[in-house]
Coordinates of C-alpha atoms in Angstrom, one line a residue:
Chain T
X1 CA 79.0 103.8 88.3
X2 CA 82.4 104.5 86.6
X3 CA 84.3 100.9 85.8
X4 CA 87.2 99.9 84.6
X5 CA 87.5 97.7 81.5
X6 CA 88.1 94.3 83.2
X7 CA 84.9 94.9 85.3
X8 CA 82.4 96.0 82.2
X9 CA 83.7 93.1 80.6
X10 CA 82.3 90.9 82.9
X11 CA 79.1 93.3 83.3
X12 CA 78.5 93.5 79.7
X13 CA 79.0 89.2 79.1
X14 CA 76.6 88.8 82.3
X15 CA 73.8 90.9 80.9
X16 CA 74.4 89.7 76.9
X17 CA 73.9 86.2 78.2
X18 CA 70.7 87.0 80.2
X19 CA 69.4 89.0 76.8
X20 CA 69.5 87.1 74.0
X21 CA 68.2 87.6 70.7
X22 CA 67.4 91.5 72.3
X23 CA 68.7 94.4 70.6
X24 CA 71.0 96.6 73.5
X25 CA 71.4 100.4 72.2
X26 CA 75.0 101.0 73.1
X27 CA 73.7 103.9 75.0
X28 CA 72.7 101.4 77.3
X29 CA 76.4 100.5 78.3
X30 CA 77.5 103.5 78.3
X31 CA 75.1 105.4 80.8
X32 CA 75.7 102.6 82.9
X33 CA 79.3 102.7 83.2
X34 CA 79.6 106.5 82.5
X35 CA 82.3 105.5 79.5
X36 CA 82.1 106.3 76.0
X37 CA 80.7 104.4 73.3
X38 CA 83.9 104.0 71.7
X39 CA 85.1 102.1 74.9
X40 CA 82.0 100.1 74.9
X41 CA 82.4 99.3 71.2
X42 CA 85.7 97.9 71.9
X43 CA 84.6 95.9 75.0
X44 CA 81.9 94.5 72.6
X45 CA 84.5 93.4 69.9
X46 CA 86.8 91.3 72.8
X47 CA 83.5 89.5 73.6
X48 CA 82.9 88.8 70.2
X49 CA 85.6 87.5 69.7
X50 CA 85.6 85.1 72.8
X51 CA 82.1 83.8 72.1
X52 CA 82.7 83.4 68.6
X53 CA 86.4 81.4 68.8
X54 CA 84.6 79.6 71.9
X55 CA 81.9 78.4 70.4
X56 CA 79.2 80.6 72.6
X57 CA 77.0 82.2 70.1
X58 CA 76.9 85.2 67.6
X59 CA 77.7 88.6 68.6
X60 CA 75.9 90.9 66.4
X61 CA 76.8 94.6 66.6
X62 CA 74.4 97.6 64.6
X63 CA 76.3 100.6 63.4
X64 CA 74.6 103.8 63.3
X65 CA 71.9 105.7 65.3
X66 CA 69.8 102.9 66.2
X67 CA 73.3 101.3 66.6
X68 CA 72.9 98.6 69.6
X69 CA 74.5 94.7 70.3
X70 CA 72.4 91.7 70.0
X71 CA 74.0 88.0 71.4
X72 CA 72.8 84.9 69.7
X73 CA 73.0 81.8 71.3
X74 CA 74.3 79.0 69.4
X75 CA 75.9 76.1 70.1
X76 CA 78.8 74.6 68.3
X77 CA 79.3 71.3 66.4
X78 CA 81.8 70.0 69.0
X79 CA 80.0 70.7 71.6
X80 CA 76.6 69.7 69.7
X81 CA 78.5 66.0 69.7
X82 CA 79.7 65.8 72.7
X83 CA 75.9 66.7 74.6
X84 CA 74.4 63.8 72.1
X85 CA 77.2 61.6 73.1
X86 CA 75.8 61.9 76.7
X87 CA 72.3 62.2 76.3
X88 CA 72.9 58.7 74.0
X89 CA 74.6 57.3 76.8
X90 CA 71.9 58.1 79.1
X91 CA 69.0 56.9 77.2
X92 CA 70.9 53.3 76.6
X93 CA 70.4 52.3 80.3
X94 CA 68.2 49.0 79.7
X95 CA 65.6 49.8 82.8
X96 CA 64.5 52.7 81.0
X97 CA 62.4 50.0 78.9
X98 CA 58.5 50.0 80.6
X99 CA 55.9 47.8 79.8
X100 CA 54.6 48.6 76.1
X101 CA 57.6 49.6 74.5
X102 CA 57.6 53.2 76.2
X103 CA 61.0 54.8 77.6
X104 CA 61.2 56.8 81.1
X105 CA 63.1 59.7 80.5
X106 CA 61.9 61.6 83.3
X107 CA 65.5 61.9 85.2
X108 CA 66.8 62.8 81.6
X109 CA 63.9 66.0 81.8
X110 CA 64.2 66.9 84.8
X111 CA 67.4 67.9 84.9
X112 CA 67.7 71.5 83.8
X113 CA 71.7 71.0 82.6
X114 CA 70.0 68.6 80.1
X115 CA 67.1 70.6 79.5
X116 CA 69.0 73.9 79.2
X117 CA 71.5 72.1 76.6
X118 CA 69.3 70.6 74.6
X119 CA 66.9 73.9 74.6
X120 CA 69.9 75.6 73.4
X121 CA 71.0 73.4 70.3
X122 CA 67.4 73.4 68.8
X123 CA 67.7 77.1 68.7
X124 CA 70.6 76.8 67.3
X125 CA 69.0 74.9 64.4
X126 CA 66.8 77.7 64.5
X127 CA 68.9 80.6 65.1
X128 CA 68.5 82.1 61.3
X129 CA 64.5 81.8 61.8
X130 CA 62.3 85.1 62.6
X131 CA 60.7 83.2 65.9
X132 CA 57.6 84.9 68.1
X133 CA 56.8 82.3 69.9
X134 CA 57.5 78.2 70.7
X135 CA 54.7 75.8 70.9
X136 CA 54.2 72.7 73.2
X137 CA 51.5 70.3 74.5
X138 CA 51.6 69.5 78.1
X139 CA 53.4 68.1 80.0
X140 CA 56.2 66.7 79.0
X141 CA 57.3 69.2 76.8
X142 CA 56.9 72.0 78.7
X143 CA 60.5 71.9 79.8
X144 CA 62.1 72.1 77.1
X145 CA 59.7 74.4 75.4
X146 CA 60.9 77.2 78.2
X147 CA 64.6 75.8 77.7
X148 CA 64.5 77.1 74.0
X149 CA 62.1 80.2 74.7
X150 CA 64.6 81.7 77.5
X151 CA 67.3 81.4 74.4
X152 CA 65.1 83.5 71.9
X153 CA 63.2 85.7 74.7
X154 CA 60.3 85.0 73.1
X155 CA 56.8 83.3 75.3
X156 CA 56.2 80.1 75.4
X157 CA 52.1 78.7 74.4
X158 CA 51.2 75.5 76.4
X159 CA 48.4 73.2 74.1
X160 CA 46.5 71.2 76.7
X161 CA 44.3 68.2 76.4
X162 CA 41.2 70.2 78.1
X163 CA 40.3 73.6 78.6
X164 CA 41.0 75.0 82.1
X165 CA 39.1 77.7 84.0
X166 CA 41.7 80.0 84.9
X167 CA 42.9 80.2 80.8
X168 CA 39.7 82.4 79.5
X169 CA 37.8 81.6 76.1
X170 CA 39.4 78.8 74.2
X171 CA 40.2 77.7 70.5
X172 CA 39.8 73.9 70.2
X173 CA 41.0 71.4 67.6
X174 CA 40.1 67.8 66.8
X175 CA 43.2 65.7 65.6
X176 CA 44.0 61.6 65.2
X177 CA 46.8 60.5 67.0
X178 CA 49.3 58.9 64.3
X179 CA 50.0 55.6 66.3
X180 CA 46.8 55.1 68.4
X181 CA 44.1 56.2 65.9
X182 CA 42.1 57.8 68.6
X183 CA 40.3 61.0 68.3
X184 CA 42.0 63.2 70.8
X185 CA 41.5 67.3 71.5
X186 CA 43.6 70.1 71.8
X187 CA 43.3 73.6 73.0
X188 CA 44.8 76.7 73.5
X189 CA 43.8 79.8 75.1
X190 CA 42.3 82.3 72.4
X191 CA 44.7 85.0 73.4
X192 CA 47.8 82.8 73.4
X193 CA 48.6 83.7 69.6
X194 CA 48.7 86.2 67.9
X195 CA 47.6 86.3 64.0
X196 CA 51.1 85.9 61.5
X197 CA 53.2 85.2 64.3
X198 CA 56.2 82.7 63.6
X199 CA 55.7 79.6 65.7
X200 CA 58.4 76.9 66.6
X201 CA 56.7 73.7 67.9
X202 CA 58.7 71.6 70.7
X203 CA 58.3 68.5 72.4
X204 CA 59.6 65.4 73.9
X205 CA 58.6 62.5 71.7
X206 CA 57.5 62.1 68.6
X207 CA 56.2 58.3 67.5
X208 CA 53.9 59.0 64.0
X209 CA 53.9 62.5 64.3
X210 CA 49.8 62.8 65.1
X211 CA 50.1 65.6 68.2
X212 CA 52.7 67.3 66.1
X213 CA 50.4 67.2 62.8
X214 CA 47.4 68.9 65.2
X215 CA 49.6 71.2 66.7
X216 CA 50.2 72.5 63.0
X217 CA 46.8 72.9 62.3
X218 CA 45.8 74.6 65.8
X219 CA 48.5 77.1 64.8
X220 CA 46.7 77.5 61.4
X221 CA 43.3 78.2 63.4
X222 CA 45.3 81.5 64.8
X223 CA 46.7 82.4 61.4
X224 CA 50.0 82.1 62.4
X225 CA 52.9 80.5 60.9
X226 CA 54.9 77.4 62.0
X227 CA 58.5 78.1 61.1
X228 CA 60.0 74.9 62.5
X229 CA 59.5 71.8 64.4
X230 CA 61.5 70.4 66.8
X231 CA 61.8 66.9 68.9
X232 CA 64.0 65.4 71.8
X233 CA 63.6 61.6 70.3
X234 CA 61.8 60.2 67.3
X235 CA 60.7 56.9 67.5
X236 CA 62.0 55.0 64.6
X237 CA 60.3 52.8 62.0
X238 CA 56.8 53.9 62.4
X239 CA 54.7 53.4 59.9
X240 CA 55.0 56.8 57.8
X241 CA 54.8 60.2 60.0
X242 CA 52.7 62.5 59.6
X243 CA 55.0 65.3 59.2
X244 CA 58.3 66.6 57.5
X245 CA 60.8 68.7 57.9
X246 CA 61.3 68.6 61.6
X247 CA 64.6 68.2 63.4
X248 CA 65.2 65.3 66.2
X249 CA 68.3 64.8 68.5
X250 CA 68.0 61.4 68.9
X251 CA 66.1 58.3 67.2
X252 CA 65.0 55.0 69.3
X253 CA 64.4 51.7 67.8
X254 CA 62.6 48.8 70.4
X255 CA 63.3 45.2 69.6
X256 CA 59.8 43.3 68.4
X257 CA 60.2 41.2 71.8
X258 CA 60.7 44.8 73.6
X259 CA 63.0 43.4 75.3
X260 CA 66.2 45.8 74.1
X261 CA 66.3 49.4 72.8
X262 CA 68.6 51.7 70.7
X263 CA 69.4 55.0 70.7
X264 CA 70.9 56.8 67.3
X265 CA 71.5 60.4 65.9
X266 CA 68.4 61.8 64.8
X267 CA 68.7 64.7 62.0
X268 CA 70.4 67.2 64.2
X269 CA 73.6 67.2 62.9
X270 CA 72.7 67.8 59.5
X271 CA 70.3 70.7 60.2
X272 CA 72.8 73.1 62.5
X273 CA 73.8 76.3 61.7
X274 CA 76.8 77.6 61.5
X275 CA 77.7 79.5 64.7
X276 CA 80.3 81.8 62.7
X277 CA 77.8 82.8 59.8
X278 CA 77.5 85.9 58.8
X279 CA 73.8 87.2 59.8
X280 CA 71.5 87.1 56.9
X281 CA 69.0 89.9 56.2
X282 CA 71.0 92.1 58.8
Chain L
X1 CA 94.2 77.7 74.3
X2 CA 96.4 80.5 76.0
X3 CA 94.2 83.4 76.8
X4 CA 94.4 87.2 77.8
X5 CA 93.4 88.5 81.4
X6 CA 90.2 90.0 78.8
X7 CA 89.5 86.8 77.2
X8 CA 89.6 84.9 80.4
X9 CA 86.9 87.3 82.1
X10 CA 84.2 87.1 79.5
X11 CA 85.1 82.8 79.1
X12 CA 85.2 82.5 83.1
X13 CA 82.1 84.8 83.5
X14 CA 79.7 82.9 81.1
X15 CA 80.9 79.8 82.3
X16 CA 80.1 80.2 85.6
X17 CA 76.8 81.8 85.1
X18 CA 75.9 78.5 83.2
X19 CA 76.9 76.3 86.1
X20 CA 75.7 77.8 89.4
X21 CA 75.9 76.0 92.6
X22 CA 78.8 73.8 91.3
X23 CA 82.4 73.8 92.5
X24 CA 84.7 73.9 90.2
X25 CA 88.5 73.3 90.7
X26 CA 90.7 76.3 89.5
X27 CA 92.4 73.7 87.8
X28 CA 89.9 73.3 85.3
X29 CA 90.2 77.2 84.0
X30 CA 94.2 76.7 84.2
X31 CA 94.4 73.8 82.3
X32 CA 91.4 75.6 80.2
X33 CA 93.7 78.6 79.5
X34 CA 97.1 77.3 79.9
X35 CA 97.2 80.1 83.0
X36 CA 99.1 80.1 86.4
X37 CA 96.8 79.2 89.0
X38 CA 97.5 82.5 90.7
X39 CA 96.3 84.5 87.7
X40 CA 92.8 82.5 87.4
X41 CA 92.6 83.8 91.2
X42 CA 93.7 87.3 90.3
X43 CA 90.8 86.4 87.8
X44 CA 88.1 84.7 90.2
X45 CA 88.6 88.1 92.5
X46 CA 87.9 90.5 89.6
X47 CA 84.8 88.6 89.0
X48 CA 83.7 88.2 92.7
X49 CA 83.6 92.2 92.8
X50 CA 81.6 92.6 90.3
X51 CA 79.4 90.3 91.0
X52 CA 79.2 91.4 94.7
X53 CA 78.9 95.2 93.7
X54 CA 76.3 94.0 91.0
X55 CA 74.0 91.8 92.4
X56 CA 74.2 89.3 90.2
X57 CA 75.5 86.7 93.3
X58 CA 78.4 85.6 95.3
X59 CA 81.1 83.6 94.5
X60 CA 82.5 81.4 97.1
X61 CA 86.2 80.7 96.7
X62 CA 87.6 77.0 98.7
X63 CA 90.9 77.1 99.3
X64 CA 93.5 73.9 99.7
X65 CA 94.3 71.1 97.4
X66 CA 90.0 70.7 97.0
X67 CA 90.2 74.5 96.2
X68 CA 87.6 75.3 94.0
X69 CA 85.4 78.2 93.0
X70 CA 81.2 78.4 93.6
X71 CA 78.6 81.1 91.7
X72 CA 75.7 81.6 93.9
X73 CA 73.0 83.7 92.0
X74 CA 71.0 86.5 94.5
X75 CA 69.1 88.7 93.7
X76 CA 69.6 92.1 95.5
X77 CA 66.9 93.8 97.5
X78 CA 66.4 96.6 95.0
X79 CA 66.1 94.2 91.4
X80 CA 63.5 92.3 93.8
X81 CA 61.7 95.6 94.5
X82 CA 61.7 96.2 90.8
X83 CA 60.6 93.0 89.6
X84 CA 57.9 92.8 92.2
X85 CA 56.4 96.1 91.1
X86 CA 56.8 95.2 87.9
X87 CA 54.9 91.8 88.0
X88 CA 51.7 94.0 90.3
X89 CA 51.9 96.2 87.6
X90 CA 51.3 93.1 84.9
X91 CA 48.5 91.6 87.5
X92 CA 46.3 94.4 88.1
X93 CA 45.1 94.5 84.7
X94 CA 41.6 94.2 85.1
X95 CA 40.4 92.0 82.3
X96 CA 42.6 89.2 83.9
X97 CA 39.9 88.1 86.5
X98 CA 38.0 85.3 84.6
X99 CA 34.3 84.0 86.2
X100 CA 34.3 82.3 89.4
X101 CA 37.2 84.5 90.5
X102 CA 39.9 82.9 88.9
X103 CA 42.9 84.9 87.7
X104 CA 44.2 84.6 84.1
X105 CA 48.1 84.6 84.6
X106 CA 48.9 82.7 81.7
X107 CA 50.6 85.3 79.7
X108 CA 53.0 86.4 82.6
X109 CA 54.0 82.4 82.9
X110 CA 54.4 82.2 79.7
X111 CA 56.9 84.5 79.2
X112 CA 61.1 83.2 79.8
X113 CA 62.3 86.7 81.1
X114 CA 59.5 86.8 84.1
X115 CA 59.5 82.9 85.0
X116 CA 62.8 83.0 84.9
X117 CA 63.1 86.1 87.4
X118 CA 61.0 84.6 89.8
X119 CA 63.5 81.6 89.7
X120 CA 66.1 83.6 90.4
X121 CA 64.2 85.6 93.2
X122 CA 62.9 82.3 95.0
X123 CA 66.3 80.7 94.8
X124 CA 67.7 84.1 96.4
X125 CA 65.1 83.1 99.4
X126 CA 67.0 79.6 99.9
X127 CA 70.4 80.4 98.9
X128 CA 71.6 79.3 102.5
X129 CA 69.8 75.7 102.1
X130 CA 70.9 72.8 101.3
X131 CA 68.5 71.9 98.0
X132 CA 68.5 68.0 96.4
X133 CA 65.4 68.9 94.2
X134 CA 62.5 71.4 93.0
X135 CA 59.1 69.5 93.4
X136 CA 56.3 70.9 92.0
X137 CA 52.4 70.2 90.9
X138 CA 51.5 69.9 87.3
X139 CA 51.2 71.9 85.0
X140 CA 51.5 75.4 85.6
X141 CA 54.0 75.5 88.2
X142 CA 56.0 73.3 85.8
X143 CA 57.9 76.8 84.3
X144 CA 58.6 78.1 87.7
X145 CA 60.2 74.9 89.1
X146 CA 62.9 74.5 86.5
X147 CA 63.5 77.9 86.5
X148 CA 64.5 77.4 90.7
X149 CA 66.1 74.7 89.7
X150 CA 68.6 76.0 87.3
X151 CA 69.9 78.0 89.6
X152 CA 70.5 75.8 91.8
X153 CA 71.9 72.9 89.4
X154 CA 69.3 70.6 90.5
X155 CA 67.0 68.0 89.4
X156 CA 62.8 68.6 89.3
X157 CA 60.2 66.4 90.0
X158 CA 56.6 66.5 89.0
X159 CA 53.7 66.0 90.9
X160 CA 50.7 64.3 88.5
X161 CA 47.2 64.0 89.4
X162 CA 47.0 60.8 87.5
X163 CA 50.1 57.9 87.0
X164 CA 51.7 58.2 83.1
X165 CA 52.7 54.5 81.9
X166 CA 56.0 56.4 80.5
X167 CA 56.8 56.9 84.4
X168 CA 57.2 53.5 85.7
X169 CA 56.0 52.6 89.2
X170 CA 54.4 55.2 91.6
X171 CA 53.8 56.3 95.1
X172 CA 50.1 58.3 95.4
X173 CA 48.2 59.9 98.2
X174 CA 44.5 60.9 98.5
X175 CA 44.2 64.6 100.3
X176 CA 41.9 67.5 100.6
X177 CA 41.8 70.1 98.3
X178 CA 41.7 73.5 101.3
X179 CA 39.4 75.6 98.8
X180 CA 37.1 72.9 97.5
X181 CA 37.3 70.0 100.2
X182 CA 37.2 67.4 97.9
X183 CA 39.5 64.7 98.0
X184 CA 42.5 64.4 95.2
X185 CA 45.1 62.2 94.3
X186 CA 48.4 63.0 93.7
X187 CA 51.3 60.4 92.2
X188 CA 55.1 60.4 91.9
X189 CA 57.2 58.2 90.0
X190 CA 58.9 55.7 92.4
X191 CA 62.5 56.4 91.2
X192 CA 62.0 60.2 91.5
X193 CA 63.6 61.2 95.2
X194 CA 65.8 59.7 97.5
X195 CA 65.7 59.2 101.2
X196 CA 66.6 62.3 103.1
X197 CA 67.0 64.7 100.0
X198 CA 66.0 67.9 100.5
X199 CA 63.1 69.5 98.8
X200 CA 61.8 73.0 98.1
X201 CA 58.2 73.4 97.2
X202 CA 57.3 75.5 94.4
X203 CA 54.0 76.4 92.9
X204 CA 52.1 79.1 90.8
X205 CA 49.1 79.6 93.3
X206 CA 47.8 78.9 96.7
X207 CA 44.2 79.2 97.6
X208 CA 44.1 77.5 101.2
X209 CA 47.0 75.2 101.1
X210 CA 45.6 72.0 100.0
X211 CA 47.6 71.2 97.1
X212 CA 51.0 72.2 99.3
X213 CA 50.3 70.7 102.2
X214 CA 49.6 67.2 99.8
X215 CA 53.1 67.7 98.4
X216 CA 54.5 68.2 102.0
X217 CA 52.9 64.8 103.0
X218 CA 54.2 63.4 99.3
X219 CA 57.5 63.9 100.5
X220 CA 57.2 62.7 103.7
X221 CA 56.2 59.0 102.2
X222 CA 59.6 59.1 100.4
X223 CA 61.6 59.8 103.7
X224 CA 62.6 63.5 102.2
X225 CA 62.5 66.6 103.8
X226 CA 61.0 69.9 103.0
X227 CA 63.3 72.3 102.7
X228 CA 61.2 74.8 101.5
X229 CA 58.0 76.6 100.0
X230 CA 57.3 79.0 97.6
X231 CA 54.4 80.2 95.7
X232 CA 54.0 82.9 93.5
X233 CA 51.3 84.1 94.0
X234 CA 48.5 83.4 97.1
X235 CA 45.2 84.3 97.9
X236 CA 44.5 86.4 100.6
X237 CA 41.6 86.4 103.4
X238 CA 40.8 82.6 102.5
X239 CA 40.2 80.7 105.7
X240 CA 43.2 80.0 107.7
X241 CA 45.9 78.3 106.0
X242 CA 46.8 74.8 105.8
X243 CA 50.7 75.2 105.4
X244 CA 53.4 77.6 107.7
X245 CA 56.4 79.3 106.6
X246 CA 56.0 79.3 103.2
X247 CA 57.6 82.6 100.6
X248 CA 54.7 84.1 98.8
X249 CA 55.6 86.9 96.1
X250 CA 52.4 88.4 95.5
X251 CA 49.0 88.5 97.8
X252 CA 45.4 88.7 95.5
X253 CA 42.2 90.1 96.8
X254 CA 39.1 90.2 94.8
X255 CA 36.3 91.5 96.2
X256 CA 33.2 90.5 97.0
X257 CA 31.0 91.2 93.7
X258 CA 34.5 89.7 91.9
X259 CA 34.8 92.7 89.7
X260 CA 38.1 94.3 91.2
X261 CA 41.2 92.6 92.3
X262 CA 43.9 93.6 94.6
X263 CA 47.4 92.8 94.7
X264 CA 50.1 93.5 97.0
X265 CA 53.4 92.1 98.1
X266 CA 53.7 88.3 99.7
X267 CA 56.5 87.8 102.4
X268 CA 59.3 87.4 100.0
X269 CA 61.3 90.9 100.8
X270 CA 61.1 90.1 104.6
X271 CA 62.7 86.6 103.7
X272 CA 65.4 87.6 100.9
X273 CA 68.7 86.9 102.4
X274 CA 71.5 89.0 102.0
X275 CA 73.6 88.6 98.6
X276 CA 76.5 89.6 100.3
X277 CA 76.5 87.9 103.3
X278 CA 79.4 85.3 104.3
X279 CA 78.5 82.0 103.8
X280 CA 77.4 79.7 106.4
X281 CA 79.1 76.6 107.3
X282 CA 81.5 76.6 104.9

């Protein structure tokens, strides 16, 4: 169908946002709304503009042949500060302390405006990394596991605790949890990963780092590569984790009488990229 | 910031894509762009028309002093045809059936672009209802529900087969599995639903009903209603159904000797409503 400009704008910024992290030959647009390429090169440049200066994400345009548009989410400091603001807020709330020093968070995950958010500044962090595929052990992290993967298109793997029937033949993994010392298992379906591929491991809660140290070592099983870890809330002043270089939004502390919590900034902050950086290897 | 009739197109469009189901006052984009009212509405029509003509959703303009604008995501009858033939397309692969006649579907649930269709398909089934929250069984419906869910800006809750110590204090209910007639437990976290919200069902499978008709009970101990009840896939020719008037997307057969499997289409394209269609009681 033939459009006018106002109306491919709003075409074009639906579909980027749907597509991210997907390379869209400019051919695409303009077959679609019969109009050149130079018109569709100048709709993309308006965009740009508004998702850069608004802090939306990264419009990356490819000149030549194979000359297409990719959108990269990313979300921007201010933005970044305000959502941990909230979530900080939220997580304060003094009956969300259970018996045992654990935390109920499930109204925090189960609302996908959280969810989405926070799936959307961890790839962020992550937006610079070559990604094929995010890791997560059920359940609780399953949410935010898709929350990221819808921002990279990429699939999601789901490590579970048992192997089930309807997932086929099975790799399985031995690991010590970091706070309980218990032998525990973990598996993943044998056609879930593929060898070399680039693995970002999510989840909800990390306390010594033991489920995140086994999902490491499944992924090394598959010969594939983990190129980041990521956490909704650390648990502060374990004894030492088992694990570096991972980035958390948010760090609790529980009294010794369990009796009061607190919520701080995990390493977020510190780890974000720059929404307006040039791409790199491009 | 003051913005161009351009800028203001790609900012409103991506804004209201991320916040569906919500009204939002004009006022918000005026003061947002330093704009005249009247021009966000020469805006808000602009959109509406491409939206409409696109089948991305309707937008629902409120007028008065409470005037406000709404994004309602539908899917139109010909991306539902697609996506359907797409996913039979995915499912008749014949190395999917596992032994005992189970179907590997992890791949296709694993994957953002997919889940996140069939969101947007089931919530185009229910976009007349009034929807409080997405309950589903863990863990494989898990992707499905919060993809419903964030298009309709609402909350999920889980369904466990066991209480967490992480979720506080629970409601559980013995039933009977349809399929294997043995009896089951499912549990809820107390603090998860209120009285009289309104719930829409959704789950990856259905053999006989068991597991839905549990949920539909579930729901009845907390005073809600069932709004709805979606599945993507169910099996056909199993003895008669426990549950009515549910939205199935795909039907399986496997025969006899379990070596071939059939799918077809559920119910879902007699029950998509009508993206363009006014909006009831409004």
């Amino acid at each position: 169908m033939k459009l006018k400009r106002s109306s491919r704008l709003v075409d074009i910024t639906a579909f980027l946002l749907q597509h991210p992290h997907q390379i869209i030959p400019l051919s695409y647009f303009s077959d679609r709304y019969e109009s050149a390429k130079s018109s569709i090169s100048e709709d993309l440049a308006i965009i740009k503009d508004n998702f850069e200066s608004l802090g939306a994400g990264r419009l990356h345009t490819l000149a030549g042949a194979t000359g297409g548009v990719s959108y990269m989410p990313c979300m921007g400091r201010q933005e970044a500060e305000q959502l941990l603001g909230k979530l900080k807020e939220q997580m304060t709330r003094a009956d969300r302390l259970l018996p045992g020093g654990y935390l109920y968070m499930t109204d925090i995950l189960g609302k996908p405006e959280y969810v989405n958010a926070i799936g959307r500044l961890i790839a962020s962090v992550y937006i610079d990394e070559k990604i094929d595929a995010i890791m997560t052990m059920e359940t609780k992290g399953i949410p935010l596991a898709y929350a990221v993967a819808s921002q990279r298109s990429v699939p999601v793997v789901v490590v579970r605790r048992t192997s089930k029937v309807t997932e086929g033949s099975t790799v399985s993994i031995n690991y010590i949890s970091g706070s309980s010392k218990r032998i525990q298992t973990m598996v993943l379906p044998r056609r879930s990963l593929k060898e070399n591929a680039r693995v970002l491991i999510v989840d909800d809660f990390m306390k010594a780092g033991g489920t995140m140290k086994g999902m490491m070592n499944l992924s090394r099983e598959f010969g594939a590569v983990v190129a980041g870890m990521a956490v909704f809330v650390e648990k502060k002043d374990e004894q030492r984790k088992l694990v570096n270089h991972y980035t958390s939004l948010l760090k609790l502390s529980i009294t010794e009488t369990e009796n009061t919590l607190k919520i701080e900034d995990g390493n977020v902050m510190e780890r974000l990229s720059d929404c307006s950086a040039p791409i790199k290897n491009a």
